[in-house]
Coordinates of C-alpha atoms (C1' of nucleotides) in Angstrom, one line a residue:
Chain A
M1 CA 47.3 367.7 188.0
R2 CA 50.0 370.3 188.4
R3 CA 49.4 372.1 191.6
P4 CA 49.8 375.8 192.3
A5 CA 52.0 377.0 195.2
K6 CA 50.5 376.1 198.5
P7 CA 51.1 377.6 202.0
P8 CA 53.4 375.2 203.8
S9 CA 50.8 372.8 205.1
V10 CA 48.9 374.6 207.9
R11 CA 48.8 371.7 210.2
P12 CA 45.8 372.5 212.5
A13 CA 47.2 370.4 215.3
K14 CA 44.3 368.3 216.1
P15 CA 45.0 365.8 218.9
R16 CA 41.5 364.3 219.4
R17 CA 41.5 361.1 221.3
A18 CA 44.4 360.1 223.5
A19 CA 45.5 363.6 224.1
A20 CA 44.6 363.9 227.7
R21 CA 47.5 365.8 229.1
A22 CA 49.6 365.8 226.0
P23 CA 51.7 368.8 224.9
A24 CA 50.1 371.3 222.4
A25 CA 52.1 370.2 219.4
R26 CA 50.5 367.3 217.5
P27 CA 51.7 364.1 219.1
Y28 CA 53.5 361.5 217.0
H29 CA 50.3 359.6 216.6
H30 CA 47.6 361.7 215.0
G31 CA 44.7 360.3 216.9
D32 CA 42.1 360.2 214.2
L33 CA 43.9 360.5 210.9
R34 CA 41.4 358.4 209.0
R35 CA 38.6 360.7 209.8
V36 CA 40.7 363.8 209.1
L37 CA 41.8 362.4 205.7
I38 CA 38.2 361.7 204.7
D39 CA 37.3 365.2 205.7
A40 CA 40.1 366.7 203.7
A41 CA 39.3 364.6 200.7
M42 CA 35.6 365.6 201.0
Q43 CA 36.8 369.2 201.0
L44 CA 39.0 368.6 197.9
V45 CA 36.0 367.1 196.1
G46 CA 34.0 370.2 196.9
E47 CA 36.7 372.5 195.7
G48 CA 37.8 370.8 192.4
G49 CA 35.7 367.7 191.8
P50 CA 36.6 364.1 192.3
E51 CA 39.8 364.2 190.2
A52 CA 41.2 366.9 192.3
V53 CA 41.6 364.5 195.2
S54 CA 45.2 363.3 195.7
V55 CA 46.4 361.2 198.6
R56 CA 49.4 363.5 199.0
E57 CA 47.3 366.6 199.2
A58 CA 45.0 365.1 201.7
A59 CA 48.0 364.1 203.8
R60 CA 49.4 367.6 203.4
R61 CA 46.2 369.1 204.7
A62 CA 46.1 366.7 207.6
G63 CA 49.7 367.6 208.4
V64 CA 51.2 364.2 208.0
S65 CA 53.8 362.7 205.7
P66 CA 52.8 361.4 202.2
G67 CA 53.0 357.8 203.2
A68 CA 50.8 358.1 206.3
P69 CA 47.4 357.8 204.6
F70 CA 48.4 354.3 203.3
R71 CA 48.2 353.1 206.9
H72 CA 44.5 353.7 206.7
F73 CA 43.6 353.3 203.0
P74 CA 45.3 350.7 200.9
S75 CA 44.9 352.9 197.8
R76 CA 43.6 356.2 196.5
D77 CA 40.5 354.3 195.4
A78 CA 39.9 353.1 198.9
L79 CA 40.0 356.7 200.1
M80 CA 37.6 357.7 197.4
N81 CA 35.3 354.8 198.6
A82 CA 35.3 356.3 202.0
V83 CA 34.5 359.7 200.7
A84 CA 31.7 358.3 198.5
E85 CA 30.2 356.6 201.5
E86 CA 30.2 359.8 203.4
A87 CA 28.6 361.6 200.6
Q88 CA 26.1 358.9 200.0
R89 CA 25.2 358.9 203.7
R90 CA 24.5 362.6 203.6
F91 CA 22.5 362.3 200.4
R92 CA 20.3 359.6 201.8
A93 CA 19.8 361.4 205.0
E94 CA 18.7 364.5 203.3
I95 CA 16.2 362.7 201.0
E96 CA 14.7 360.8 203.8
T97 CA 14.3 364.0 205.8
A98 CA 12.5 365.6 202.9
L99 CA 10.2 362.6 202.7
V100 CA 8.7 363.0 206.2
D101 CA 6.9 366.1 205.0
A102 CA 5.5 364.3 202.0
P103 CA 1.8 363.5 201.8
A104 CA 1.2 360.1 203.3
G105 CA -1.6 358.7 201.3
D106 CA -0.5 360.0 197.9
P107 CA 2.3 357.8 196.4
L108 CA 2.6 360.0 193.4
G109 CA 3.0 363.0 195.5
R110 CA 5.6 361.3 197.5
F111 CA 7.4 360.4 194.3
R112 CA 7.3 364.0 193.4
C113 CA 8.9 364.9 196.7
L114 CA 11.6 362.3 196.1
G115 CA 12.4 363.6 192.7
I116 CA 12.6 367.2 193.9
A117 CA 14.7 366.3 197.0
Y118 CA 17.0 364.3 194.8
L119 CA 17.5 367.2 192.4
R120 CA 17.8 369.7 195.1
W121 CA 20.7 367.9 196.8
T122 CA 22.5 367.3 193.5
M123 CA 22.1 370.9 192.5
Q124 CA 23.7 372.0 195.7
N125 CA 26.4 369.3 195.9
P126 CA 27.3 368.6 192.3
T127 CA 30.8 367.3 192.9
H128 CA 29.9 365.1 195.7
F129 CA 27.0 363.7 193.7
E130 CA 29.5 363.1 190.9
I131 CA 31.5 360.8 193.1
I132 CA 28.6 358.6 194.1
S133 CA 27.1 358.4 190.7
S134 CA 30.1 357.6 188.5
R135 CA 31.8 354.3 188.6
R136 CA 35.1 355.9 187.7
F137 CA 36.2 357.2 191.0
F138 CA 36.0 354.1 193.1
D139 CA 34.7 350.6 193.0
H140 CA 31.0 350.5 193.8
D141 CA 30.9 346.8 194.1
R142 CA 33.5 346.8 196.8
S143 CA 31.9 349.5 198.8
A144 CA 29.2 348.0 200.9
G145 CA 28.2 351.4 202.4
V146 CA 27.5 353.1 199.2
S147 CA 25.8 350.2 197.7
S148 CA 23.5 349.6 200.5
D149 CA 22.6 353.3 201.0
N150 CA 22.1 353.6 197.3
A151 CA 20.1 350.4 197.1
E152 CA 17.9 351.7 199.9
L153 CA 17.2 354.9 198.0
I154 CA 16.5 353.1 194.7
G155 CA 14.2 350.7 196.5
L156 CA 12.4 353.5 198.1
T157 CA 11.6 355.2 194.8
E158 CA 10.8 352.0 193.2
R159 CA 8.3 351.1 195.9
T160 CA 6.8 354.5 195.9
L161 CA 6.2 354.4 192.2
A162 CA 4.9 350.9 192.4
E163 CA 2.4 352.0 195.0
A164 CA 1.2 354.8 192.7
F165 CA 0.9 352.2 190.0
S166 CA -1.1 349.9 192.2
A167 CA -3.3 352.7 193.4
G168 CA -4.2 353.4 189.8
Q169 CA -2.5 356.8 189.7
L170 CA -0.6 356.0 186.5
V171 CA -1.8 355.5 182.9
A172 CA 1.3 353.6 181.8
R173 CA 1.2 350.0 181.2
D174 CA 4.8 349.0 181.9
L175 CA 5.9 350.0 185.4
K176 CA 9.5 349.1 184.8
Q177 CA 9.8 351.5 181.9
V178 CA 8.3 354.3 183.9
Q179 CA 10.7 353.7 186.7
I180 CA 13.7 353.8 184.4
A181 CA 12.5 356.8 182.5
G182 CA 11.9 358.6 185.7
R183 CA 15.3 357.8 186.9
A184 CA 16.9 358.8 183.6
L185 CA 15.1 362.1 183.7
V186 CA 16.3 363.2 187.2
Y187 CA 19.7 361.7 186.7
G188 CA 20.0 363.3 183.3
F189 CA 19.1 366.7 184.7
A190 CA 21.5 366.3 187.5
R191 CA 24.3 365.3 185.2
M192 CA 23.5 368.1 182.8
H193 CA 24.0 370.4 185.7
I194 CA 27.3 368.8 186.7
D195 CA 28.6 368.6 183.2
G196 CA 27.8 372.3 182.5
H197 CA 25.1 371.8 179.9
L198 CA 22.4 373.8 181.4
P199 CA 23.6 377.3 180.4
R200 CA 23.5 376.2 176.8
W201 CA 19.9 375.2 177.3
G202 CA 19.0 378.6 178.7
V203 CA 18.9 377.6 182.3
G204 CA 20.9 380.0 184.5
E205 CA 22.2 379.0 187.9
A206 CA 19.4 380.9 189.6
E207 CA 16.6 379.1 187.8
V208 CA 18.1 375.6 188.2
E209 CA 16.0 374.5 191.1
R210 CA 12.8 375.9 189.7
M211 CA 13.5 374.1 186.4
A212 CA 14.2 370.9 188.2
A213 CA 10.8 371.0 189.9
D214 CA 9.2 371.9 186.6
I215 CA 10.5 368.9 184.7
V216 CA 9.6 366.6 187.6
D217 CA 6.1 367.9 187.3
L218 CA 6.1 367.6 183.6
F219 CA 7.2 364.0 183.9
I220 CA 4.5 363.2 186.4
A221 CA 1.9 364.9 184.2
G222 CA 3.0 362.6 181.4
I223 CA 2.5 359.4 183.4
A224 CA -0.4 360.3 185.7
R225 CA -3.9 359.3 185.1
P226 CA -5.9 362.6 184.6
A227 CA -7.4 363.1 188.0
T228 CA -10.6 365.0 187.9
P229 CA -11.7 365.4 184.3
A230 CA -15.0 364.1 183.4
A231 CA -13.6 362.7 180.2
K232 CA -12.0 359.2 179.8
V233 CA -14.6 357.2 177.9
Chain B
M1 CA 47.1 354.9 186.3
R2 CA 49.7 352.2 186.8
R3 CA 50.1 350.5 183.4
P4 CA 50.6 346.8 182.8
A5 CA 53.6 345.5 180.9
K6 CA 53.4 346.5 177.2
P7 CA 55.1 345.1 174.2
P8 CA 57.9 347.4 173.4
S9 CA 56.1 349.9 171.3
V10 CA 55.2 348.1 168.0
R11 CA 56.0 351.0 165.8
P12 CA 53.9 350.3 162.7
A13 CA 56.3 352.3 160.5
K14 CA 53.8 354.5 158.8
P15 CA 55.5 357.0 156.5
R16 CA 52.5 358.5 154.9
R17 CA 53.2 361.7 153.0
A18 CA 56.6 362.6 151.9
A19 CA 57.7 359.0 151.8
A20 CA 57.9 358.6 148.0
R21 CA 61.1 356.5 147.6
A22 CA 62.1 356.6 151.2
P23 CA 63.6 353.5 153.0
A24 CA 61.3 351.2 154.9
A25 CA 62.3 352.4 158.3
R26 CA 60.4 355.4 159.6
P27 CA 62.2 358.6 158.5
Y28 CA 63.2 361.1 161.1
H29 CA 60.1 363.1 160.4
H30 CA 57.0 361.1 161.0
G31 CA 54.9 362.6 158.3
D32 CA 51.5 362.8 159.9
L33 CA 52.1 362.5 163.6
R34 CA 49.3 364.7 164.6
R35 CA 46.7 362.4 162.9
V36 CA 48.3 359.3 164.3
L37 CA 48.3 360.6 167.8
I38 CA 44.6 361.4 167.6
D39 CA 43.9 358.0 166.3
A40 CA 46.0 356.4 169.1
A41 CA 44.2 358.5 171.7
M42 CA 40.8 357.6 170.2
Q43 CA 41.8 354.0 170.6
L44 CA 42.8 354.5 174.2
V45 CA 39.5 356.1 174.9
G46 CA 37.8 353.1 173.4
E47 CA 39.8 350.8 175.5
G48 CA 39.8 352.4 178.9
G49 CA 37.8 355.5 178.9
P50 CA 39.0 359.1 178.7
E51 CA 41.2 358.9 181.8
A52 CA 43.2 356.1 180.2
V53 CA 44.6 358.5 177.7
S54 CA 48.1 359.6 178.4
V55 CA 50.3 361.6 176.1
R56 CA 53.2 359.2 176.6
E57 CA 51.2 356.1 175.7
A58 CA 49.9 357.8 172.6
A59 CA 53.5 358.6 171.7
R60 CA 54.5 355.1 172.4
R61 CA 51.9 353.7 170.1
A62 CA 52.9 356.2 167.5
G63 CA 56.5 355.1 167.9
V64 CA 57.9 358.4 168.8
S65 CA 59.6 359.9 171.8
P66 CA 57.6 361.1 174.8
G67 CA 58.2 364.7 174.0
A68 CA 57.2 364.6 170.3
P69 CA 53.4 365.0 170.9
F70 CA 54.1 368.4 172.4
R71 CA 55.1 369.7 169.0
H72 CA 51.5 369.2 167.9
F73 CA 49.5 369.7 171.1
P74 CA 50.5 372.1 173.8
S75 CA 49.0 370.0 176.5
R76 CA 47.2 366.8 177.2
D77 CA 44.0 368.8 177.2
A78 CA 44.6 370.0 173.7
L79 CA 45.0 366.4 172.6
M80 CA 41.7 365.5 174.3
N81 CA 40.1 368.4 172.5
A82 CA 41.2 367.0 169.2
V83 CA 39.9 363.6 170.2
A84 CA 36.6 365.1 171.3
E85 CA 36.2 366.9 168.0
E86 CA 36.8 363.7 166.1
A87 CA 34.2 361.9 168.3
Q88 CA 31.7 364.7 168.0
R89 CA 32.1 364.7 164.2
R90 CA 31.3 361.0 164.0
F91 CA 28.4 361.4 166.4
R92 CA 26.9 364.2 164.4
A93 CA 27.4 362.3 161.1
E94 CA 25.7 359.2 162.4
I95 CA 22.7 361.1 163.7
E96 CA 22.2 363.1 160.6
T97 CA 22.5 359.9 158.6
A98 CA 19.7 358.4 160.7
L99 CA 17.6 361.4 160.1
V100 CA 17.4 361.0 156.3
D101 CA 15.2 358.0 156.8
A102 CA 12.9 359.8 159.1
P103 CA 9.3 360.7 158.2
A104 CA 9.4 364.2 156.6
G105 CA 6.0 365.5 157.5
D106 CA 5.9 364.3 161.1
P107 CA 8.1 366.4 163.4
L108 CA 7.3 364.2 166.4
G109 CA 8.3 361.2 164.4
R110 CA 11.6 362.9 163.5
F111 CA 12.1 363.7 167.1
R112 CA 11.7 360.1 167.9
C113 CA 14.3 359.2 165.3
L114 CA 16.7 361.7 166.7
G115 CA 16.3 360.3 170.2
I116 CA 16.8 356.8 169.2
A117 CA 19.8 357.6 167.0
Y118 CA 21.3 359.6 169.8
L119 CA 20.9 356.7 172.2
R120 CA 22.0 354.1 169.7
W121 CA 25.3 355.8 169.2
T122 CA 25.9 356.4 172.9
M123 CA 25.1 352.8 173.7
Q124 CA 27.6 351.7 171.1
N125 CA 30.3 354.3 171.9
P126 CA 30.0 355.0 175.6
T127 CA 33.5 356.1 176.2
H128 CA 33.6 358.4 173.2
F129 CA 30.3 359.9 174.2
E130 CA 31.7 360.4 177.7
I131 CA 34.4 362.6 176.3
I132 CA 32.2 364.9 174.4
S133 CA 29.6 365.1 177.1
S134 CA 31.6 365.8 180.2
R135 CA 33.4 369.1 180.7
R136 CA 36.2 367.4 182.6
F137 CA 38.3 366.0 179.9
F138 CA 38.9 369.2 177.9
D139 CA 37.8 372.7 177.5
H140 CA 34.6 372.9 175.6
D141 CA 34.7 376.6 175.3
R142 CA 38.0 376.6 173.6
S143 CA 37.1 373.8 171.2
A144 CA 35.2 375.4 168.3
G145 CA 34.8 372.1 166.5
V146 CA 33.0 370.4 169.3
S147 CA 31.0 373.4 170.2
S148 CA 29.7 374.0 166.7
D149 CA 28.9 370.4 166.0
N150 CA 27.2 370.1 169.3
A151 CA 25.3 373.4 168.8
E152 CA 24.1 372.1 165.4
L153 CA 22.8 368.9 166.9
I154 CA 21.1 370.7 169.8
G155 CA 19.6 373.2 167.3
L156 CA 18.3 370.4 165.2
T157 CA 16.5 368.7 168.0
E158 CA 15.2 372.0 169.3
R159 CA 13.8 373.0 165.9
T160 CA 12.3 369.6 165.4
L161 CA 10.4 369.7 168.7
A162 CA 9.4 373.3 168.1
E163 CA 7.9 372.2 164.8
A164 CA 6.0 369.5 166.6
F165 CA 4.8 372.1 169.0
S166 CA 3.7 374.4 166.3
A167 CA 2.0 371.6 164.4
G168 CA -0.1 371.0 167.5
Q169 CA 1.3 367.6 168.1
L170 CA 2.1 368.3 171.8
V171 CA -0.2 368.8 174.8
A172 CA 2.4 370.6 176.8
R173 CA 2.2 374.3 177.4
D174 CA 5.8 375.1 177.9
L175 CA 8.0 374.1 175.0
K176 CA 11.3 374.9 176.8
Q177 CA 10.4 372.6 179.6
V178 CA 9.6 369.8 177.2
Q179 CA 12.9 370.3 175.4
I180 CA 15.0 370.2 178.5
A181 CA 13.1 367.3 179.9
G182 CA 13.5 365.4 176.6
R183 CA 17.2 366.1 176.7
A184 CA 17.5 365.1 180.3
L185 CA 15.8 361.9 179.6
V186 CA 18.0 360.7 176.8
Y187 CA 21.2 362.2 178.3
G188 CA 20.3 360.5 181.6
F189 CA 19.8 357.2 180.0
A190 CA 23.1 357.5 178.2
R191 CA 24.9 358.4 181.3
M192 CA 23.2 355.6 183.3
H193 CA 24.7 353.2 180.7
I194 CA 28.1 354.8 180.9
D195 CA 28.1 354.9 184.6
G196 CA 27.0 351.3 184.9
H197 CA 23.7 351.9 186.5
L198 CA 21.5 349.9 184.2
P199 CA 22.3 346.4 185.5
R200 CA 21.0 347.6 188.9
W201 CA 17.8 348.6 187.2
G202 CA 17.4 345.2 185.6
V203 CA 18.5 346.2 182.1
G204 CA 21.0 343.8 180.7
E205 CA 23.4 344.8 177.9
A206 CA 21.3 342.9 175.4
E207 CA 18.1 344.8 176.2
V208 CA 19.7 348.2 176.3
E209 CA 18.8 349.4 172.9
R210 CA 15.3 348.1 173.2
M211 CA 14.8 349.8 176.5
A212 CA 16.3 353.0 175.0
A213 CA 13.6 353.0 172.3
D214 CA 10.9 352.2 174.9
I215 CA 11.6 355.1 177.1
V216 CA 11.8 357.5 174.2
D217 CA 8.4 356.3 173.2
L218 CA 7.2 356.6 176.7
F219 CA 8.3 360.2 176.8
I220 CA 6.7 361.0 173.5
A221 CA 3.5 359.3 174.7
G222 CA 3.6 361.6 177.7
I223 CA 3.9 364.8 175.7
A224 CA 2.0 364.0 172.5
R225 CA -1.6 365.0 172.0
P226 CA -3.6 361.8 171.8
A227 CA -4.1 361.2 168.2
T228 CA -6.8 358.8 167.2
P229 CA -8.5 357.5 170.4
A230 CA -12.2 357.7 170.6
A231 CA -12.0 359.0 174.1
K232 CA -10.9 362.5 175.1
V233 CA -14.1 364.3 175.9
Chain C
dC1 C1' 73.9 373.5 143.6
dA2 C1' 74.7 375.0 148.1
dA3 C1' 73.5 377.5 152.3
dT4 C1' 70.3 378.1 155.6
dC5 C1' 66.0 378.3 158.1
dC6 C1' 62.5 376.3 160.5
dG7 C1' 59.4 372.5 161.4
dT8 C1' 59.7 368.4 163.8
dG9 C1' 62.0 364.8 165.9
dT10 C1' 65.2 363.1 170.3
dA11 C1' 67.4 363.2 175.0
dA12 C1' 67.5 364.7 179.4
dT13 C1' 65.4 366.7 183.1
dC14 C1' 61.9 368.6 186.5
dG15 C1' 58.3 368.2 190.0
dG16 C1' 54.0 365.7 191.2
dC17 C1' 51.7 361.6 191.6
dG18 C1' 50.5 356.6 193.8
dC19 C1' 52.5 353.3 196.2
dT20 C1' 56.2 350.4 198.8
dT21 C1' 59.8 349.4 202.0
dA22 C1' 62.6 350.1 206.0
dC23 C1' 62.8 352.3 210.1
dA24 C1' 61.0 355.2 214.3
dT25 C1' 57.9 356.2 217.9
dT26 C1' 54.3 355.4 220.9
dC27 C1' 50.1 353.0 222.7
dA28 C1' 48.1 349.2 225.0
dC29 C1' 48.2 345.2 227.3
dA30 C1' 50.4 341.1 229.8
Chain D
dT1 C1' 57.8 346.9 233.4
dG2 C1' 58.4 344.9 229.0
dT3 C1' 57.0 344.0 224.5
dG4 C1' 54.4 343.7 220.3
dA5 C1' 51.0 346.0 217.4
dA6 C1' 49.6 350.2 215.6
dT7 C1' 50.8 354.1 213.2
dG8 C1' 53.8 357.7 212.2
dT9 C1' 58.4 359.2 209.0
dA10 C1' 62.0 358.9 205.3
dA11 C1' 63.5 357.5 201.1
dG12 C1' 62.8 355.7 196.8
dC13 C1' 60.4 353.4 192.6
dG14 C1' 58.2 354.1 188.1
dC15 C1' 54.7 356.7 185.8
dC16 C1' 52.9 361.0 184.4
dG17 C1' 52.8 366.0 182.0
dA18 C1' 55.7 369.4 180.6
dT19 C1' 60.1 372.0 179.4
dT20 C1' 64.6 372.7 177.5
dA21 C1' 68.6 372.0 174.6
dC22 C1' 70.0 369.9 170.8
dA23 C1' 69.7 367.0 166.1
dC24 C1' 67.9 366.1 161.8
dG25 C1' 66.2 367.1 157.4
dG26 C1' 62.8 369.1 153.9
dA27 C1' 61.8 373.5 151.7
dT28 C1' 63.3 378.1 150.3
dT29 C1' 66.3 381.0 148.2
dG30 C1' 70.6 383.1 146.3

DNA sequence: CAATCCGTGTAATCGGCGCTTACATTCACA
DNA sequence: TGTGAATGTAAGCGCCGATTACACGGATTG
């Protein structure tokens, strides 16, 4: 928690709205402090993980007094909520973008795309993923934005896998188990990365995305009905 | 971080060693403060998770002044290290105990036992597992005890799965992928539990251990060479 | 047995934190 | 033009981790 010496609060002087003919120095009213605080907190998350976010430091970076943020967020948790919503929004957008290139008529193929897009984003944004995945940093239940975006994504993967099931692409009997196992697999790999376990398993940073794709494929191979073989009774 | 009102520091008066004929009141020297601090911190972890541990609260529960713990631990992180070592020791002991009942000649069966024992402990001790699994709460690299215990466990599972591979029990080609996927699966399920994801996936607290066993079995079914079935070419 | 050293306790203090309160400034609207 | 609401500042509270100076007392040694 102890912070190293900091340059004395750069203060980028950002009069955004309501600055029509105002003088150059930041006016008394910031203009868009809420937004700037969220951005600063997002940056802090990127730099040092969720626990590196402090209200005071965000205020410092925004160039306002330590009490100012509390006009916009009733608590640090509320700020974290906003940060998590921002991260969740980006996460969802990226995954849905990746899905447009996915094969339309092949639910299992779409599931594969989902898993790989999920892992790609988490590998590239580990600390931001950490916020939205752990209950510690804010109150999920009280954050409608995160919950709804998250529920959308979960619903999407559930539906996709259910379609694969209905289409007879799976050998498994219990769809719910497959869904949870699939989720546990990708979530576990993402957390192994975040928590620094992968080096111990012989996966260097350069191979991470490749390995991510490989284990998604391995999982799919484990649940997919063998496609072409002449076997099967 | 704000703490609710506390009874004024119960002070259980524990003169352990060096208390032969001493008076009832705690002597000036505590006797075994290091041990008591670790126990208090373990309890705090159990009550409110790793971030609920504060040096001052541990000191309070041990009945000593706020500065006393720093005679035994140079920092909060060092205390967390000790707590993590304790947790890791218990974790390893439980898993190795579970393994004695495992089938001797069946590596894959032993692997199953490992996975289930792993998940059982994590389901029953989520906050303690959180400490030893996340790099956030202390410095893994500087904690020989945690590292070695952890390396032992990982080595054990790796060897077990490798034996299954050598014995021809697996269909997979790439052993390393299978090992990482297996780890990701159990770790992911454990973290889903810790992070409160399971309710959203329709897994109530009562069904958790059952579901844990189910997905371990599902994973094994996905990698195991079909044993008896009359099908298969 | 007495002197003393050092391990281990206390007391006081520092700066950082989240958060609150009282006050100041400015915007927006009647 | 006046006035209230919105939003900034200043100061302060208690908690935290950590450090320092000092006090106690068990063990070692002459």
